Amino acid sequence: MIAASPLPADAQIYRRSDPNGRQIWSDRPIDQPTAVYAVAGAPTQYSTRPIGISESPSAYDSLVVEHATRQALRPELVKAVIQVESGFNPRALSPKGAMGLMQLMPTTARQLGVRDAYDPSENIRAGTAYLRQLLDRYDGNEELALAAYNAGAGAVDRYGGQVPAFRETRDYVKKVSSRAGRQNAVSLAGGKLVVYKWLEVINGRAIPKYSTTPPAGASYDIVRP
């Protein structure tokens, strides 16, 4: 959910993308058709509540430019990371504990001296500094830096300096880099029946879909086994 009023610090934000690359944000898993609202300034973003003007993407332009300039980053790259990470919701908290606009993990936030990860200025300062560290580590390779931002530098290193073969990470890199991408299929051993769940936006509603084959281009959950 992206709301005009601040969300409590312990709010859980769920993000899914449909086969057309549109992202749906909610504070709960969507298990039935649910009305969604387009996010102004972010045409592929939908939330389960109307977004407030104070949380529009342009509200953070000055902070993005300031901190991107300090870290010698392209502002467009920083804004793309924020859009994919949090949908410009400064109170976003992922199920894994990533916080704020640039979804800082607690360890990263501590290492970068962040006192309040939900403060937009602190969050963008630290997020851009971390992104700069990763770009330096991978000789300016944005794809590897983005993969490390999503999955951790250790995962990139374990894959021999390549984008890890994780569905989420490869999708993330493509979405940030080009605002579109194709998901990799997931396979499970053991011969068990696998059921996939994803969401599609149809006539202004997020509709849960289920299949025994993974959808092309959509983020999905495995609901069985």
Coordinates of C-alpha atoms in Angstrom, one line a residue:
M1 CA 0.0 0.0 0.0
I2 CA 1.3 3.5 -0.8
A3 CA -0.7 6.0 1.2
A4 CA -0.7 9.8 1.6
S5 CA -0.2 9.5 5.4
P6 CA 3.0 7.9 6.8
L7 CA 2.9 4.2 7.3
P8 CA 4.0 2.8 10.7
A9 CA 7.6 1.7 10.8
D10 CA 6.7 -2.0 11.0
A11 CA 4.4 -1.9 7.9
Q12 CA 5.0 -4.7 5.4
I13 CA 5.0 -3.8 1.8
Y14 CA 4.4 -6.4 -0.9
R15 CA 5.4 -5.8 -4.5
R16 CA 4.5 -7.9 -7.5
S17 CA 4.7 -7.3 -11.3
D18 CA 2.3 -8.6 -13.9
P19 CA 3.2 -10.0 -17.3
N20 CA 3.1 -6.5 -18.8
G21 CA 5.7 -5.2 -16.4
R22 CA 3.3 -3.3 -14.2
Q23 CA 4.0 -3.4 -10.5
I24 CA 1.4 -3.7 -7.9
W25 CA 2.1 -2.5 -4.3
S26 CA 0.0 -3.5 -1.2
D27 CA 0.4 -3.9 2.5
R28 CA -1.0 -7.4 2.3
P29 CA -0.9 -10.4 0.0
I30 CA -3.7 -10.1 -2.6
D31 CA -5.8 -13.3 -2.7
Q32 CA -8.9 -11.9 -4.4
P33 CA -9.6 -9.2 -7.1
T34 CA -8.6 -5.9 -5.6
A35 CA -9.0 -2.3 -6.9
V36 CA -5.7 -0.6 -7.7
Y37 CA -4.8 3.0 -8.5
A38 CA -2.2 4.3 -11.0
V39 CA 0.7 6.2 -9.4
A40 CA 1.2 9.6 -10.9
G41 CA 4.5 10.0 -12.6
A42 CA 5.2 6.3 -12.6
P43 CA 3.0 4.8 -15.3
T44 CA 3.9 1.2 -14.5
Q45 CA 3.2 1.5 -10.8
Y46 CA -0.1 0.6 -9.1
S47 CA -1.1 0.7 -5.4
T48 CA -4.1 -0.5 -3.5
R49 CA -4.7 3.0 -2.3
P50 CA -4.4 6.4 -4.1
I51 CA -0.9 7.8 -3.7
G52 CA -0.6 11.2 -2.1
I53 CA 1.1 14.2 -3.8
S54 CA 3.8 14.3 -1.1
E55 CA 5.0 10.9 -2.2
S56 CA 5.1 11.5 -5.9
P57 CA 8.4 10.7 -7.6
S58 CA 9.2 14.4 -8.3
A59 CA 9.0 15.1 -4.5
Y60 CA 12.5 13.6 -4.2
D61 CA 14.1 15.1 -7.3
S62 CA 16.3 17.6 -5.4
L63 CA 17.6 14.9 -3.0
V64 CA 18.3 12.5 -5.8
V65 CA 20.3 15.1 -7.8
E66 CA 22.2 16.2 -4.7
H67 CA 23.3 12.8 -3.6
A68 CA 23.8 11.4 -7.1
T69 CA 26.1 14.3 -7.9
R70 CA 28.1 13.7 -4.8
Q71 CA 28.6 10.1 -5.7
A72 CA 29.1 10.7 -9.4
L73 CA 26.0 8.7 -10.3
R74 CA 23.4 9.3 -13.0
P75 CA 20.3 10.7 -11.3
E76 CA 18.2 8.6 -13.7
L77 CA 19.8 5.4 -12.3
V78 CA 19.1 6.5 -8.8
K79 CA 15.5 7.3 -9.5
A80 CA 15.1 3.9 -11.3
V81 CA 16.5 2.1 -8.3
I82 CA 14.1 4.0 -6.0
Q83 CA 11.1 3.3 -8.3
V84 CA 11.8 -0.5 -8.4
E85 CA 12.8 -0.8 -4.8
S86 CA 10.0 1.1 -3.1
G87 CA 7.7 2.8 -5.6
F88 CA 8.8 6.1 -4.0
N89 CA 7.3 5.2 -0.6
P90 CA 9.6 6.4 2.1
R91 CA 8.0 4.2 4.7
A92 CA 8.4 0.9 2.7
L93 CA 9.5 -2.1 4.7
S94 CA 10.1 -5.4 2.9
P95 CA 9.5 -8.8 4.5
K96 CA 13.3 -9.2 4.7
G97 CA 13.7 -5.9 6.6
A98 CA 14.9 -3.6 3.8
M99 CA 13.9 0.0 4.7
G100 CA 12.8 3.2 3.0
L101 CA 13.1 4.6 -0.5
M102 CA 16.2 2.7 -1.5
Q103 CA 15.4 -0.3 0.7
L104 CA 18.5 -0.3 2.9
M105 CA 19.2 -3.5 4.8
P106 CA 19.9 -2.9 8.5
T107 CA 23.5 -4.0 8.3
T108 CA 24.1 -1.7 5.3
A109 CA 22.4 1.2 7.1
R110 CA 24.5 0.8 10.2
Q111 CA 27.7 0.6 8.1
L112 CA 26.8 3.9 6.4
G113 CA 25.9 5.7 9.6
V114 CA 22.2 5.9 9.0
R115 CA 20.2 6.9 12.1
D116 CA 16.8 6.9 10.5
A117 CA 16.4 4.8 7.4
Y118 CA 12.9 6.2 6.8
D119 CA 14.2 9.7 6.5
P120 CA 14.4 10.4 2.7
S121 CA 17.6 12.4 2.9
E122 CA 19.5 9.9 5.0
N123 CA 18.1 7.0 3.0
I124 CA 19.1 8.4 -0.4
R125 CA 22.5 9.5 0.9
A126 CA 23.3 6.0 2.1
G127 CA 21.7 4.3 -0.8
T128 CA 23.7 6.3 -3.3
A129 CA 26.9 5.8 -1.3
Y130 CA 26.4 2.1 -1.3
L131 CA 25.6 2.0 -5.0
R132 CA 28.8 4.0 -5.6
Q133 CA 30.8 1.4 -3.6
L134 CA 29.3 -1.4 -5.8
L135 CA 30.1 0.4 -9.0
D136 CA 33.7 0.9 -7.9
R137 CA 33.9 -2.8 -6.9
Y138 CA 32.7 -3.9 -10.4
D139 CA 34.7 -1.3 -12.5
G140 CA 31.6 0.7 -13.3
N141 CA 29.5 -2.2 -14.6
E142 CA 26.0 -1.1 -13.7
E143 CA 24.4 -4.6 -14.2
L144 CA 26.8 -6.2 -11.7
A145 CA 26.4 -3.3 -9.3
L146 CA 22.6 -3.6 -9.5
A147 CA 22.8 -7.4 -9.1
A148 CA 24.9 -6.9 -6.0
Y149 CA 22.5 -4.2 -4.7
N150 CA 19.7 -6.8 -4.9
A151 CA 21.4 -10.1 -4.0
G152 CA 24.6 -9.0 -2.3
A153 CA 28.2 -8.7 -3.5
G154 CA 28.9 -12.2 -2.2
A155 CA 26.4 -13.7 -4.6
V156 CA 27.8 -11.9 -7.6
D157 CA 31.3 -13.0 -6.6
R158 CA 30.2 -16.6 -6.1
Y159 CA 28.9 -16.5 -9.7
G160 CA 32.3 -15.5 -11.0
G161 CA 31.5 -11.9 -11.4
Q162 CA 28.3 -12.5 -13.4
V163 CA 24.7 -11.6 -12.6
P164 CA 23.5 -14.5 -10.3
A165 CA 21.1 -16.9 -11.8
F166 CA 18.4 -15.9 -9.4
R167 CA 15.0 -15.1 -10.9
E168 CA 14.4 -12.1 -8.7
T169 CA 17.9 -10.6 -9.3
R170 CA 17.9 -10.9 -13.0
D171 CA 14.4 -9.5 -13.2
Y172 CA 15.5 -6.7 -10.9
V173 CA 18.5 -5.8 -13.0
K174 CA 16.4 -5.7 -16.2
K175 CA 13.6 -3.6 -14.6
V176 CA 16.0 -1.0 -13.3
S177 CA 18.1 -0.9 -16.5
S178 CA 15.3 -0.9 -19.0
R179 CA 11.9 -0.8 -17.1
A180 CA 11.1 -4.2 -18.7
G181 CA 12.3 -7.7 -18.5
R182 CA 11.5 -11.4 -18.6
Q183 CA 11.5 -13.6 -15.6
N184 CA 13.5 -16.8 -15.5
A185 CA 11.5 -19.9 -14.9
V186 CA 11.9 -21.7 -11.6
S187 CA 12.2 -25.5 -11.5
L188 CA 12.0 -27.7 -8.4
A189 CA 13.4 -31.2 -8.1
G190 CA 11.4 -34.2 -6.8
G191 CA 8.6 -34.4 -9.3
K192 CA 6.2 -32.5 -7.2
L193 CA 3.4 -30.4 -8.8
V194 CA 4.3 -26.7 -8.6
V195 CA 1.6 -24.1 -8.6
Y196 CA 2.5 -20.5 -9.4
K197 CA 0.6 -17.4 -8.3
W198 CA 0.9 -13.9 -9.9
L199 CA -1.2 -10.8 -10.4
E200 CA -2.5 -9.1 -13.5
V201 CA -4.1 -5.6 -13.7
I202 CA -7.4 -5.9 -15.5
N203 CA -9.8 -3.0 -15.7
G204 CA -8.3 -1.3 -12.7
R205 CA -8.2 -4.4 -10.5
A206 CA -5.4 -6.7 -9.5
I207 CA -6.5 -10.2 -10.3
P208 CA -4.7 -13.3 -8.8
K209 CA -3.8 -15.9 -11.4
Y210 CA -2.7 -19.5 -10.8
S211 CA -1.0 -22.0 -13.1
T212 CA 1.3 -25.0 -13.1
T213 CA 3.7 -23.1 -15.4
P214 CA 5.4 -19.8 -14.4
P215 CA 4.2 -16.7 -16.2
A216 CA 6.5 -14.9 -18.6
G217 CA 7.4 -11.4 -17.4
A218 CA 5.6 -11.5 -14.0
S219 CA 6.8 -11.8 -10.5
Y220 CA 5.3 -14.8 -8.9
D221 CA 4.9 -16.8 -5.7
I222 CA 5.1 -20.6 -5.4
V223 CA 1.9 -21.6 -3.5
R224 CA 2.4 -25.4 -3.8
P225 CA 4.2 -27.4 -2.7

